Coordinates of C-alpha atoms and ligand atoms in Angstrom, one line a residue:
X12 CA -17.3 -146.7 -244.4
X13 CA -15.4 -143.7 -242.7
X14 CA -16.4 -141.0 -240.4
X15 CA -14.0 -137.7 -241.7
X16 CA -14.6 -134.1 -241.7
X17 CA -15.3 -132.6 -245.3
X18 CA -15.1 -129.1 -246.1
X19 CA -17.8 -127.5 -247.5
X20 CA -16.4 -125.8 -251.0
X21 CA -19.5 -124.3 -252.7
X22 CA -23.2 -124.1 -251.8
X23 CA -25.8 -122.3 -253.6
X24 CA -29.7 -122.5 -253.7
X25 CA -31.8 -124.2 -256.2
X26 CA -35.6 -124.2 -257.3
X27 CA -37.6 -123.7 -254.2
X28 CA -36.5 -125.2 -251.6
X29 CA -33.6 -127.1 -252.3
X30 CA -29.6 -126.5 -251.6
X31 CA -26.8 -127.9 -253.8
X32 CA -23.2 -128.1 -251.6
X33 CA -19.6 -129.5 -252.9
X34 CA -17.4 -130.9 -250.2
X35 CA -14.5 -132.0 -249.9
X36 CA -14.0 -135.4 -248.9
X37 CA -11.6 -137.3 -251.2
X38 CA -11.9 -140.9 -249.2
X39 CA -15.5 -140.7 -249.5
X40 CA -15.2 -139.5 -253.0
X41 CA -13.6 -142.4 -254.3
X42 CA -15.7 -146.0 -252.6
X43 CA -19.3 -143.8 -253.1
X44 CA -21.4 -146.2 -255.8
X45 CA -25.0 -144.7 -257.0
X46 CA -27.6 -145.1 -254.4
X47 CA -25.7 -144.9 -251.4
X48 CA -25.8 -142.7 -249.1
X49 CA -23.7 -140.0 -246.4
X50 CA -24.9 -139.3 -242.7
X51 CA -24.2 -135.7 -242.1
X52 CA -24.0 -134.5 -238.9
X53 CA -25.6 -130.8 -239.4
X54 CA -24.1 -129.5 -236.5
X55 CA -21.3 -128.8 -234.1
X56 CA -23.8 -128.9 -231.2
X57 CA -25.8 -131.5 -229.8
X58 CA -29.0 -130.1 -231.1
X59 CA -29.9 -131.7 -233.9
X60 CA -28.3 -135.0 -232.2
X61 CA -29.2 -137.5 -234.8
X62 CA -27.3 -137.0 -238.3
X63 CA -29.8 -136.9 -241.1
X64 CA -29.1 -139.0 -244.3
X65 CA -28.7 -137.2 -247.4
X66 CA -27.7 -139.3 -250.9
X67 CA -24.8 -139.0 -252.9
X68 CA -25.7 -136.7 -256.1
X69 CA -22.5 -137.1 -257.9
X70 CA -18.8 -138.1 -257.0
X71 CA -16.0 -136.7 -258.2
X72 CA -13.4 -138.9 -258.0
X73 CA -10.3 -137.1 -259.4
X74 CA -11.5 -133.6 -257.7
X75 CA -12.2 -135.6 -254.3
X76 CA -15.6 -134.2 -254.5
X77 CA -19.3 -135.1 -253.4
X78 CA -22.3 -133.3 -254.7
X79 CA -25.4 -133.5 -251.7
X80 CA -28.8 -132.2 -253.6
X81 CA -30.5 -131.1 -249.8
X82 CA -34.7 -130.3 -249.7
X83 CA -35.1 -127.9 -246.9
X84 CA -37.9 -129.2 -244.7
X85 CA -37.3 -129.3 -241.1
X86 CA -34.3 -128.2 -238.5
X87 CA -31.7 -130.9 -239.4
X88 CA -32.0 -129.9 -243.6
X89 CA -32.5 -126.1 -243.2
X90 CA -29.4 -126.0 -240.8
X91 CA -27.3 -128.2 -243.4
X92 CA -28.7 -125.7 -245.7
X93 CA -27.6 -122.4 -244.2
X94 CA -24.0 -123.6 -243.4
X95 CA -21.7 -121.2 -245.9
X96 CA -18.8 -122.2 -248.3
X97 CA -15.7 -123.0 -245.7
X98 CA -17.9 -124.9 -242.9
X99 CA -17.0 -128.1 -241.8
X100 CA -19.3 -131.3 -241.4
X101 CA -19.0 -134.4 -240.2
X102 CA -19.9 -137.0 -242.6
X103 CA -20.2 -141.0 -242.1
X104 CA -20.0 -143.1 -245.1
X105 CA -20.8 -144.3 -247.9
X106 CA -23.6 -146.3 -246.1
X107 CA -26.2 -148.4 -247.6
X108 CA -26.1 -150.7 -250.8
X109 CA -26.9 -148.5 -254.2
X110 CA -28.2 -149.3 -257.2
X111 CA -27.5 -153.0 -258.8
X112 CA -26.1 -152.5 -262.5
X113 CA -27.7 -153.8 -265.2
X114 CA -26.4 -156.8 -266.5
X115 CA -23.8 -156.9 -269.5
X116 CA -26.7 -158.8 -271.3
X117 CA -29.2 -156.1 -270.8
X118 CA -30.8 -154.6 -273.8
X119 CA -33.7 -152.1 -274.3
X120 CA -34.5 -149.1 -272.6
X121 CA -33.4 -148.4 -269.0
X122 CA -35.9 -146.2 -267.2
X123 CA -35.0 -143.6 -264.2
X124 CA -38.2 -142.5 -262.8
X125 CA -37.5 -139.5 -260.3
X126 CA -40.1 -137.2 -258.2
X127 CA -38.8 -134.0 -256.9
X128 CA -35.2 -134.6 -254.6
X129 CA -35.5 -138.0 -255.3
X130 CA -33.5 -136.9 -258.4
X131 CA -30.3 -136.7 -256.5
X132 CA -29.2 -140.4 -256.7
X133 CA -30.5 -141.1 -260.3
X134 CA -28.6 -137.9 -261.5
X135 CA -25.3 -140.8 -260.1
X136 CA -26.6 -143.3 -261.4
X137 CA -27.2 -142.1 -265.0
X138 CA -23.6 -140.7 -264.4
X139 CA -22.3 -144.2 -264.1
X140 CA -24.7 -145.6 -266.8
X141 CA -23.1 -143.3 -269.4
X142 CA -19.8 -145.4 -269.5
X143 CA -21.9 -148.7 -270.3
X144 CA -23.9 -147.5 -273.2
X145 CA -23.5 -150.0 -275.5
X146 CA -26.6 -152.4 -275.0
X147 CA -29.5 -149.7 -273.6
X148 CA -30.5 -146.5 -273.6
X149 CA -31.3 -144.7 -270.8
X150 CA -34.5 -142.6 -270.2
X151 CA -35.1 -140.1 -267.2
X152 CA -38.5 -139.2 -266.1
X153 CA -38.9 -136.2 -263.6
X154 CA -42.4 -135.3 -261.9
X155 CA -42.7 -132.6 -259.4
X156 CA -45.5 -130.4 -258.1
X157 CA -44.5 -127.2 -260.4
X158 CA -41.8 -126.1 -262.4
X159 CA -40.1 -124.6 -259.4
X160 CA -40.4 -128.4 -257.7
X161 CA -37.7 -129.8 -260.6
X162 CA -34.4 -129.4 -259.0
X163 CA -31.6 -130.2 -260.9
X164 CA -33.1 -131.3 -264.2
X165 CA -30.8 -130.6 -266.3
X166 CA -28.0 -132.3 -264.3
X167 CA -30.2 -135.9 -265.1
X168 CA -31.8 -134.1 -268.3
X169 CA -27.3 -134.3 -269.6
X170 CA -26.9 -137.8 -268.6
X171 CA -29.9 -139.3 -270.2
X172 CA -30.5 -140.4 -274.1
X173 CA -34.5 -139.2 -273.6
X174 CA -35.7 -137.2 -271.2
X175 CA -39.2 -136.3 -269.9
X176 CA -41.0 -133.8 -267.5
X177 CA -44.3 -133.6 -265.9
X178 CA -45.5 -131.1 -263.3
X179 CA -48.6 -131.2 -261.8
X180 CA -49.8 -127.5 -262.6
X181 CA -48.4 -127.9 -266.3
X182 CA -46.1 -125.0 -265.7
X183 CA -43.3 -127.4 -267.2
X184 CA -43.4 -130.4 -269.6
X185 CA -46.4 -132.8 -269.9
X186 CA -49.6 -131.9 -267.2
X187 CA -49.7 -134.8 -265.1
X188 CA -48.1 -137.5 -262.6
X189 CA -44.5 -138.7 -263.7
X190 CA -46.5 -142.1 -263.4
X191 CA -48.4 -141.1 -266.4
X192 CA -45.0 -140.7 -268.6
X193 CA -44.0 -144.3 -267.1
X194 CA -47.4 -145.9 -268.4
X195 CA -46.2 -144.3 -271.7
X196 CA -42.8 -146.0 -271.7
X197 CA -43.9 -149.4 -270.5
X198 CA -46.7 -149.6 -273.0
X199 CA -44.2 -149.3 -275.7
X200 CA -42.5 -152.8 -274.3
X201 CA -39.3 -152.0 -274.5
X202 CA -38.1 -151.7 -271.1
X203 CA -35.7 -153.5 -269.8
X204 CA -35.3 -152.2 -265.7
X205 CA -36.9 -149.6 -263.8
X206 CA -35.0 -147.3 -261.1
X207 CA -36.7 -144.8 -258.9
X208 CA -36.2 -142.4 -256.2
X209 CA -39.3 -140.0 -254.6
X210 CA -42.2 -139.9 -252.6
X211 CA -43.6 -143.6 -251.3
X212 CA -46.6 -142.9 -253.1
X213 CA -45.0 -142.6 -256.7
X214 CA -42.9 -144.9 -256.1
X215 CA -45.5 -147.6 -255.1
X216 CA -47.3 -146.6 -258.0
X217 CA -44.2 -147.5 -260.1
X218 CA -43.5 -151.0 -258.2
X219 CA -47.2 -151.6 -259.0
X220 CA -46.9 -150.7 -262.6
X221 CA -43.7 -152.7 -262.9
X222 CA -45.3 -155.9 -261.6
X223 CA -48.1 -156.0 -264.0
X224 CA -46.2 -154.8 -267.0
X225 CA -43.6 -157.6 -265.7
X226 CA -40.6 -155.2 -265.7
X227 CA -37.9 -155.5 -263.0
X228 CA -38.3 -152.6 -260.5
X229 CA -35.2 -150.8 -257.7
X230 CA -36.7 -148.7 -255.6
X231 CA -34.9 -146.2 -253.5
X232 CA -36.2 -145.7 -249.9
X233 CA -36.1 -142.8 -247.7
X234 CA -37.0 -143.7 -244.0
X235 CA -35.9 -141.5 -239.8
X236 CA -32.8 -143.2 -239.4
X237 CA -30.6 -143.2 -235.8
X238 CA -27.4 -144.6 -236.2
X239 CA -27.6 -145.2 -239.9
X240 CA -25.3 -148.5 -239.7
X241 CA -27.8 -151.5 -239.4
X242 CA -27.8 -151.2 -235.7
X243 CA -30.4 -149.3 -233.6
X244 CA -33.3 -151.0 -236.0
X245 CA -35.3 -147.1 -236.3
X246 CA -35.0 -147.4 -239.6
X247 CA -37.1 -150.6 -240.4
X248 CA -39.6 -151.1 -243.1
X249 CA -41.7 -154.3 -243.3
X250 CA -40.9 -157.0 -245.9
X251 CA -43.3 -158.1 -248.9
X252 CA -45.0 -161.6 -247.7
X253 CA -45.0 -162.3 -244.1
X254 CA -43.6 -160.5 -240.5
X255 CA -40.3 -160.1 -241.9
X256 CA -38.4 -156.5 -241.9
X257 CA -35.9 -154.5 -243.5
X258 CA -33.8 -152.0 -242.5
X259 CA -33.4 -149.4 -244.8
X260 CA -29.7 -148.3 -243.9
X261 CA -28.1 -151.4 -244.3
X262 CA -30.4 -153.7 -246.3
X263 CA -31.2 -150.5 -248.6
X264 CA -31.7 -148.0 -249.3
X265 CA -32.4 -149.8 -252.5
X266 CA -34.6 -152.9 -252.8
X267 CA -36.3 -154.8 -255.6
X268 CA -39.5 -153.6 -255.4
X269 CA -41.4 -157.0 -254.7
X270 CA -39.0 -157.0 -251.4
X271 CA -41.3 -155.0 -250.2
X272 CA -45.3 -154.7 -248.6
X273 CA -45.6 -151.3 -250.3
X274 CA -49.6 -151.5 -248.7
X275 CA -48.0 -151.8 -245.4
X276 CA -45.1 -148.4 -245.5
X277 CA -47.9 -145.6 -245.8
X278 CA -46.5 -142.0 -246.5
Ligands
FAD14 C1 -31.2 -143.1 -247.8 C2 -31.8 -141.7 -247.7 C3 -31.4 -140.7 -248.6 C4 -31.9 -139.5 -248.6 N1 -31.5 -138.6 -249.5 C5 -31.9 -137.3 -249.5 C6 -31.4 -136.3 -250.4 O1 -30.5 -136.6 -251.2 N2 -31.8 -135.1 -250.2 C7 -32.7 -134.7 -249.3 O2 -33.1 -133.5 -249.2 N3 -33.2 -135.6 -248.4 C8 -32.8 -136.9 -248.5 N4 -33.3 -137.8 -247.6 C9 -34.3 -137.3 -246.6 C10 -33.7 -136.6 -245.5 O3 -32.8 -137.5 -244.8 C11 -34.8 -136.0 -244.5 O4 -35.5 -135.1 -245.2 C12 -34.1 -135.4 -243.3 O5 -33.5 -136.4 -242.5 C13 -35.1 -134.6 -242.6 O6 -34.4 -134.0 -241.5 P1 -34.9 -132.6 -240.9 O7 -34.3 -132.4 -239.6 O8 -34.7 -131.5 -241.9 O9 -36.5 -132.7 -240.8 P2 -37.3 -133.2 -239.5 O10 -37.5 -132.0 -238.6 O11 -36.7 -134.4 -238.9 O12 -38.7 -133.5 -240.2 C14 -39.3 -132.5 -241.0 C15 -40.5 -133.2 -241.7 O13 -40.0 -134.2 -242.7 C16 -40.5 -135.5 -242.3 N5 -39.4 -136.4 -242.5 C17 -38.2 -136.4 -241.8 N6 -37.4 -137.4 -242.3 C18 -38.1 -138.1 -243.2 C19 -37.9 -139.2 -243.9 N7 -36.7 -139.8 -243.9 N8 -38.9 -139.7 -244.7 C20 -40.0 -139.0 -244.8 N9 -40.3 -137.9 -244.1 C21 -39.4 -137.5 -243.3 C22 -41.0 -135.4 -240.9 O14 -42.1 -136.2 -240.6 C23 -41.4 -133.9 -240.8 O15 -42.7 -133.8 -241.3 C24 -32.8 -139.1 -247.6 C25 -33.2 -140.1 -246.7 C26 -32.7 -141.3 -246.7 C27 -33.1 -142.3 -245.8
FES15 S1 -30.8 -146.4 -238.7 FE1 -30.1 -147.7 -237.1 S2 -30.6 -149.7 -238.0 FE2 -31.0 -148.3 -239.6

């Protein structure tokens, strides 16, 4: 983990609500693994004070690039947000674990199950995936509310063998829950892992639907974090089976979805 400054290089708007930005930060660039995650601090002042976790969306190694997918919705995001090409941040990290691979004995269909910006670290993922294609194929699966609520599709839509969208007004792909696709894919028995990144209720619809249909299940969290290294304990979530907890910057972001009491994390 390192704290630098990073420059950022490009930023532009996407779908709604969302902001894509490039910066610079070469160090950071080269140790990020999927899943993991930077702590930004969005600004110079001391208002916000708390940096605000965003994922990695892609690393560039050789460019010394990171690519931050950002969903505007309160002051620490829409300030990130605003801050032009040329602006400096302070970034700590990579933090967290990421994603575990998939085995070299894995065969069968590996299934990425995103909703909305929950995209960002599958878009990595698949990235990495595409280099160990021999076994699997992999399979995205994007829900959002509308077709404006789907940002950066086609940056996961590229990396993926098969690729499925659902929106909930039917302005895009399939009319539905992206839960609906996944009951498609499992029924078809040949799925060998589940990822997924979005809203706690999808995704505890998905660990629920992995567990019956006996199909492994990583599940990326998103949870208020302070100091985003394991040691203020603001981030914790409670553990599957008992009075155990987690916390969700250094024992996640990602867990096995039976790690956790999904009935017990609300919203
Ligand atoms: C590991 C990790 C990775 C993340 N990756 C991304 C990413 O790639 N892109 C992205 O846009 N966001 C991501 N987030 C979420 C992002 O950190 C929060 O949206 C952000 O901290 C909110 O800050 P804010 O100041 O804009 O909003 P605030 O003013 O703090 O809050 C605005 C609203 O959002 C709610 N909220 C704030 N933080 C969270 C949270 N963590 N979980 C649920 N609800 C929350 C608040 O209750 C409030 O309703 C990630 C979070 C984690 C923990
Ligand atoms: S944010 Fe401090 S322990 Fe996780």
């Amino acid at each position: 983990m390192e704290q630098v400054k990073s420059r950022i290089t490009t930023t532009h708007a996407e779908g709604a609500d969302c902001q894509v930005l490039i910066l610079a930060c070469p160090s950071i660039a080269a140790a990020t693994q999927p899943g993991q995650f930077v702590h930004v601090r969005v600004s110079e002042s001391a208002d916000p004070l708390l940096r605000r976790p965003i994922s990695v969306m892609l690393a560039d190694r050789q460019a010394g690039h990171i690519r931050l997918l950002v969903r505007k919705v309160g002051r620490g995001t829409e300030a990130l947000a605003r801050l032009p090409a040329g602006a400096t941040v302070d970034l700590l990290g990579p933090l967290g674990n990421g994603f575990p691979f998939p085995s070299a004995e894995t065969s069968g269909d590996i299934l990425l199950v995103a909703g909305g910006v929950g995209v960002a670290p599958l878009v990595f993922l698949a990235d990495t995936l595409q280099t160990h294609r021999a076994r699997f194929r992999v399979c995205g699966l994007l829900g959002g509310a509308s077709d404006e609520h789907l940002p950066v599709w086609t940056e996961l839509a590229g990396r993926c063998e098969e690729f499925h969208v659902s929106t909930e007004d039917g302005s895009a792909g399939e009319q539905g829950l992206v839960t609906e696709l996944l009951g498609e894919h499992l029924a078809q028995d040949g799925t060998a892992v589940v990822y997924t990144c979005g809203p706690r209720p999808m995704m505890a619809a998905v660990a629920q639907m992995c567990a019956e249909a006996r199909v492994p299940c990583w599940a990326s969290l998103e949870q208020w974090m302070g100091c985003g290294v394991g040691a203020c304990l603001g981030c914790v979530v409670p553990a599957a089976g008992g009075d155990d907890f987690l916390r969700v910057c250094k024992d996640g972001p990602v867990f096995a979805a039976e790690q956790l009491a999904w009935e017990a994390l609300g919203q």
